[in-house]
Amino acid sequence: MSYLNKNIFLKGILQSLPLIILFVAVLNEFDANYFGIPFLSFNFVYILIFFWTLKQIDYFGYGFIFFAGIINDVVTGTPLGLSSISYMLICIATSYIRSITLRPNITKDWLFFLLTISCVNSIYYIILSYFFSINIDYRFLLTNNLATFLIFFLFYFIFDIYYKKIFRKSDV
């Protein structure tokens, strides 16, 4: 780890890796169903934004998240700015939980994540339904929320290990 502290360029790249993954995920439309199982998909971008804005917002700024939402709208063909609004609502929720939490706990974060994505997806689909007259498949909405909620636990551990290795402040 001392080699990482001496090599500032490598450390900068490793600290920017979550942001790079965010842009790859929105360009790739990662919430699509790659497994071929009907109605099973998860929204990786929501997991990524929730975790990194909760833990380390310094390297994962709101402007980048807003711009990633614009890119996602262009790639998916949804109305421009709708994904950015969803991503900013997640940022608002994580900002709130970060300010009221004294001791971070994965169980509380996980349950708050379920509440957050349920509200954000509901707002997203209500806007699509009422303002843009797009039909909603509620089974897809429910299974997407459930799959994203369950997979969050796995990615939380992966991101937490990465966070502890790269962003810890004790190696000065």
mmCIF file of C-alpha atoms in Angstrom:
data_model
loop_
_atom_site.group_PDB
_atom_site.id
_atom_site.type_symbol
_atom_site.label_atom_id
_atom_site.label_comp_id
_atom_site.label_asym_id
_atom_site.label_seq_id
_atom_site.Cartn_x
_atom_site.Cartn_y
_atom_site.Cartn_z
ATOM 1 C CA MET A 1 0.000 0.000 0.000
ATOM 2 C CA SER A 2 2.949 2.342 0.482
ATOM 3 C CA TYR A 3 3.736 1.985 -3.243
ATOM 4 C CA LEU A 4 0.231 3.283 -3.955
ATOM 5 C CA ASN A 5 0.828 6.338 -1.785
ATOM 6 C CA LYS A 6 4.069 7.122 -3.620
ATOM 7 C CA ASN A 7 2.515 6.800 -7.072
ATOM 8 C CA ILE A 8 0.038 9.692 -7.175
ATOM 9 C CA PHE A 9 -1.021 9.007 -10.769
ATOM 10 C CA LEU A 10 -1.989 5.398 -10.039
ATOM 11 C CA LYS A 11 -3.833 6.440 -6.896
ATOM 12 C CA GLY A 12 -5.739 9.083 -8.877
ATOM 13 C CA ILE A 13 -6.797 6.497 -11.456
ATOM 14 C CA LEU A 14 -7.888 4.045 -8.764
ATOM 15 C CA GLN A 15 -9.868 6.750 -6.978
ATOM 16 C CA SER A 16 -11.568 7.698 -10.257
ATOM 17 C CA LEU A 17 -12.429 4.102 -11.126
ATOM 18 C CA PRO A 18 -15.988 4.226 -9.660
ATOM 19 C CA LEU A 19 -16.703 7.298 -11.792
ATOM 20 C CA ILE A 20 -15.328 5.546 -14.877
ATOM 21 C CA ILE A 21 -17.518 2.522 -14.103
ATOM 22 C CA LEU A 22 -20.533 4.848 -13.814
ATOM 23 C CA PHE A 23 -20.013 6.221 -17.310
ATOM 24 C CA VAL A 24 -19.382 2.756 -18.755
ATOM 25 C CA ALA A 25 -22.582 1.523 -17.086
ATOM 26 C CA VAL A 26 -24.757 4.336 -18.485
ATOM 27 C CA LEU A 27 -23.235 3.959 -21.943
ATOM 28 C CA ASN A 28 -23.779 0.206 -21.774
ATOM 29 C CA GLU A 29 -27.335 0.499 -20.398
ATOM 30 C CA PHE A 30 -26.417 -2.026 -17.701
ATOM 31 C CA ASP A 31 -29.901 -2.244 -16.203
ATOM 32 C CA ALA A 32 -31.002 -4.287 -19.215
ATOM 33 C CA ASN A 33 -31.694 -7.987 -18.948
ATOM 34 C CA TYR A 34 -28.483 -9.800 -19.897
ATOM 35 C CA PHE A 35 -29.430 -13.076 -18.276
ATOM 36 C CA GLY A 36 -32.304 -13.943 -20.624
ATOM 37 C CA ILE A 37 -34.669 -14.562 -17.718
ATOM 38 C CA PRO A 38 -38.012 -12.783 -18.224
ATOM 39 C CA PHE A 39 -38.525 -9.781 -15.974
ATOM 40 C CA LEU A 40 -35.166 -10.188 -14.239
ATOM 41 C CA SER A 41 -32.995 -7.126 -14.446
ATOM 42 C CA PHE A 42 -31.344 -4.849 -11.951
ATOM 43 C CA ASN A 43 -30.255 -1.243 -12.036
ATOM 44 C CA PHE A 44 -26.511 -1.260 -11.434
ATOM 45 C CA VAL A 45 -26.277 2.527 -11.798
ATOM 46 C CA TYR A 46 -28.575 3.039 -8.805
ATOM 47 C CA ILE A 47 -26.378 0.760 -6.685
ATOM 48 C CA LEU A 48 -23.227 2.540 -7.812
ATOM 49 C CA ILE A 49 -24.593 6.022 -7.185
ATOM 50 C CA PHE A 50 -26.096 5.109 -3.815
ATOM 51 C CA PHE A 51 -22.949 3.503 -2.439
ATOM 52 C CA TRP A 52 -20.389 6.021 -3.681
ATOM 53 C CA THR A 53 -22.399 9.124 -2.812
ATOM 54 C CA LEU A 54 -22.975 7.633 0.613
ATOM 55 C CA LYS A 55 -19.310 6.799 1.232
ATOM 56 C CA GLN A 56 -17.087 9.082 -0.854
ATOM 57 C CA ILE A 57 -18.830 11.980 -2.585
ATOM 58 C CA ASP A 58 -15.530 13.862 -2.993
ATOM 59 C CA TYR A 59 -14.472 11.735 -5.972
ATOM 60 C CA PHE A 60 -18.000 11.149 -7.268
ATOM 61 C CA GLY A 61 -19.434 14.640 -7.760
ATOM 62 C CA TYR A 62 -23.020 15.618 -8.390
ATOM 63 C CA GLY A 63 -22.203 17.237 -11.724
ATOM 64 C CA PHE A 64 -20.760 13.987 -13.046
ATOM 65 C CA ILE A 65 -23.830 12.113 -11.838
ATOM 66 C CA PHE A 66 -26.151 14.609 -13.535
ATOM 67 C CA PHE A 67 -24.152 14.347 -16.773
ATOM 68 C CA ALA A 68 -24.281 10.532 -16.561
ATOM 69 C CA GLY A 69 -28.079 10.821 -16.356
ATOM 70 C CA ILE A 70 -28.142 12.916 -19.526
ATOM 71 C CA ILE A 71 -25.989 10.315 -21.285
ATOM 72 C CA ASN A 72 -28.296 7.542 -20.031
ATOM 73 C CA ASP A 73 -31.323 9.354 -21.455
ATOM 74 C CA VAL A 74 -29.637 9.699 -24.831
ATOM 75 C CA VAL A 75 -28.640 6.012 -24.888
ATOM 76 C CA THR A 76 -32.015 4.649 -23.728
ATOM 77 C CA GLY A 77 -34.191 7.124 -25.623
ATOM 78 C CA THR A 78 -36.077 8.399 -22.589
ATOM 79 C CA PRO A 79 -36.968 12.086 -22.248
ATOM 80 C CA LEU A 80 -33.865 14.183 -21.663
ATOM 81 C CA GLY A 81 -33.222 14.891 -17.980
ATOM 82 C CA LEU A 82 -35.465 12.202 -16.525
ATOM 83 C CA SER A 83 -32.617 9.900 -15.492
ATOM 84 C CA SER A 84 -30.715 12.903 -14.140
ATOM 85 C CA ILE A 85 -33.673 13.721 -11.911
ATOM 86 C CA SER A 86 -33.745 10.118 -10.695
ATOM 87 C CA TYR A 87 -30.024 10.122 -9.988
ATOM 88 C CA MET A 88 -30.253 13.446 -8.155
ATOM 89 C CA LEU A 89 -33.103 12.092 -6.016
ATOM 90 C CA ILE A 90 -30.818 9.215 -5.017
ATOM 91 C CA CYS A 91 -28.112 11.763 -4.187
ATOM 92 C CA ILE A 92 -30.560 13.721 -2.030
ATOM 93 C CA ALA A 93 -31.512 10.542 -0.164
ATOM 94 C CA THR A 94 -27.890 9.545 0.422
ATOM 95 C CA SER A 95 -27.028 13.047 1.531
ATOM 96 C CA TYR A 96 -29.824 12.845 4.078
ATOM 97 C CA ILE A 97 -28.802 9.437 5.427
ATOM 98 C CA ARG A 98 -25.126 10.476 5.516
ATOM 99 C CA SER A 99 -26.021 13.508 7.632
ATOM 100 C CA ILE A 100 -28.175 11.647 10.177
ATOM 101 C CA THR A 101 -26.080 8.478 10.527
ATOM 102 C CA LEU A 102 -23.626 8.257 13.374
ATOM 103 C CA ARG A 103 -22.524 4.671 12.811
ATOM 104 C CA PRO A 104 -22.874 3.257 9.301
ATOM 105 C CA ASN A 105 -24.580 -0.104 9.236
ATOM 106 C CA ILE A 106 -25.132 -2.266 6.157
ATOM 107 C CA THR A 107 -28.610 -3.332 7.270
ATOM 108 C CA LYS A 108 -29.819 0.239 7.658
ATOM 109 C CA ASP A 109 -28.201 1.247 4.378
ATOM 110 C CA TRP A 110 -29.769 -1.740 2.645
ATOM 111 C CA LEU A 111 -33.278 -0.992 3.903
ATOM 112 C CA PHE A 112 -32.898 2.706 3.152
ATOM 113 C CA PHE A 113 -31.734 1.734 -0.336
ATOM 114 C CA LEU A 114 -34.969 -0.231 -0.863
ATOM 115 C CA LEU A 115 -37.036 2.757 0.207
ATOM 116 C CA THR A 116 -34.988 5.086 -1.988
ATOM 117 C CA ILE A 117 -35.127 3.035 -5.181
ATOM 118 C CA SER A 118 -38.817 2.315 -4.678
ATOM 119 C CA CYS A 119 -39.583 6.023 -4.419
ATOM 120 C CA VAL A 120 -37.246 6.994 -7.257
ATOM 121 C CA ASN A 121 -38.559 4.303 -9.604
ATOM 122 C CA SER A 122 -42.146 5.201 -8.738
ATOM 123 C CA ILE A 123 -41.527 8.862 -9.534
ATOM 124 C CA TYR A 124 -39.686 7.894 -12.724
ATOM 125 C CA TYR A 125 -42.504 5.664 -13.971
ATOM 126 C CA ILE A 126 -45.246 8.092 -12.919
ATOM 127 C CA ILE A 127 -43.579 10.839 -14.956
ATOM 128 C CA LEU A 128 -43.213 8.481 -17.926
ATOM 129 C CA SER A 129 -46.827 7.362 -17.625
ATOM 130 C CA TYR A 130 -48.635 10.645 -17.044
ATOM 131 C CA PHE A 131 -46.560 13.143 -18.989
ATOM 132 C CA PHE A 132 -45.283 11.005 -21.857
ATOM 133 C CA SER A 133 -48.080 8.382 -22.117
ATOM 134 C CA ILE A 134 -45.741 5.407 -21.948
ATOM 135 C CA ASN A 135 -47.288 2.154 -20.755
ATOM 136 C CA ILE A 136 -45.825 0.688 -17.582
ATOM 137 C CA ASP A 137 -45.347 -2.994 -16.873
ATOM 138 C CA TYR A 138 -45.689 -3.109 -13.096
ATOM 139 C CA ARG A 139 -44.298 -6.648 -12.900
ATOM 140 C CA PHE A 140 -41.078 -5.341 -14.442
ATOM 141 C CA LEU A 141 -41.006 -2.438 -11.974
ATOM 142 C CA LEU A 142 -41.507 -4.745 -9.000
ATOM 143 C CA THR A 143 -38.968 -7.360 -10.087
ATOM 144 C CA ASN A 144 -36.422 -4.697 -11.032
ATOM 145 C CA ASN A 145 -36.758 -3.140 -7.565
ATOM 146 C CA LEU A 146 -36.488 -6.513 -5.857
ATOM 147 C CA ALA A 147 -33.502 -7.681 -7.918
ATOM 148 C CA THR A 148 -31.691 -4.363 -7.453
ATOM 149 C CA PHE A 149 -32.390 -4.528 -3.717
ATOM 150 C CA LEU A 150 -31.040 -8.075 -3.389
ATOM 151 C CA ILE A 151 -27.976 -7.532 -5.574
ATOM 152 C CA PHE A 152 -27.096 -4.353 -3.660
ATOM 153 C CA PHE A 153 -25.916 -6.511 -0.766
ATOM 154 C CA LEU A 154 -23.321 -8.240 -2.959
ATOM 155 C CA PHE A 155 -22.045 -5.031 -4.542
ATOM 156 C CA TYR A 156 -21.966 -3.325 -1.141
ATOM 157 C CA PHE A 157 -19.345 -5.803 0.044
ATOM 158 C CA ILE A 158 -17.331 -5.548 -3.169
ATOM 159 C CA PHE A 159 -17.383 -1.744 -3.143
ATOM 160 C CA ASP A 160 -16.679 -1.639 0.595
ATOM 161 C CA ILE A 161 -13.530 -3.734 0.189
ATOM 162 C CA TYR A 162 -12.400 -1.456 -2.642
ATOM 163 C CA TYR A 163 -13.274 1.624 -0.589
ATOM 164 C CA LYS A 164 -11.238 0.437 2.393
ATOM 165 C CA LYS A 165 -8.214 -0.424 0.244
ATOM 166 C CA ILE A 166 -8.145 2.743 -1.864
ATOM 167 C CA PHE A 167 -9.698 5.519 0.208
ATOM 168 C CA ARG A 168 -8.528 4.853 3.743
ATOM 169 C CA LYS A 169 -6.722 7.812 5.264
ATOM 170 C CA SER A 170 -4.392 5.990 7.681
ATOM 171 C CA ASP A 171 -1.615 5.399 5.103
ATOM 172 C CA VAL A 172 0.049 8.801 5.155
#
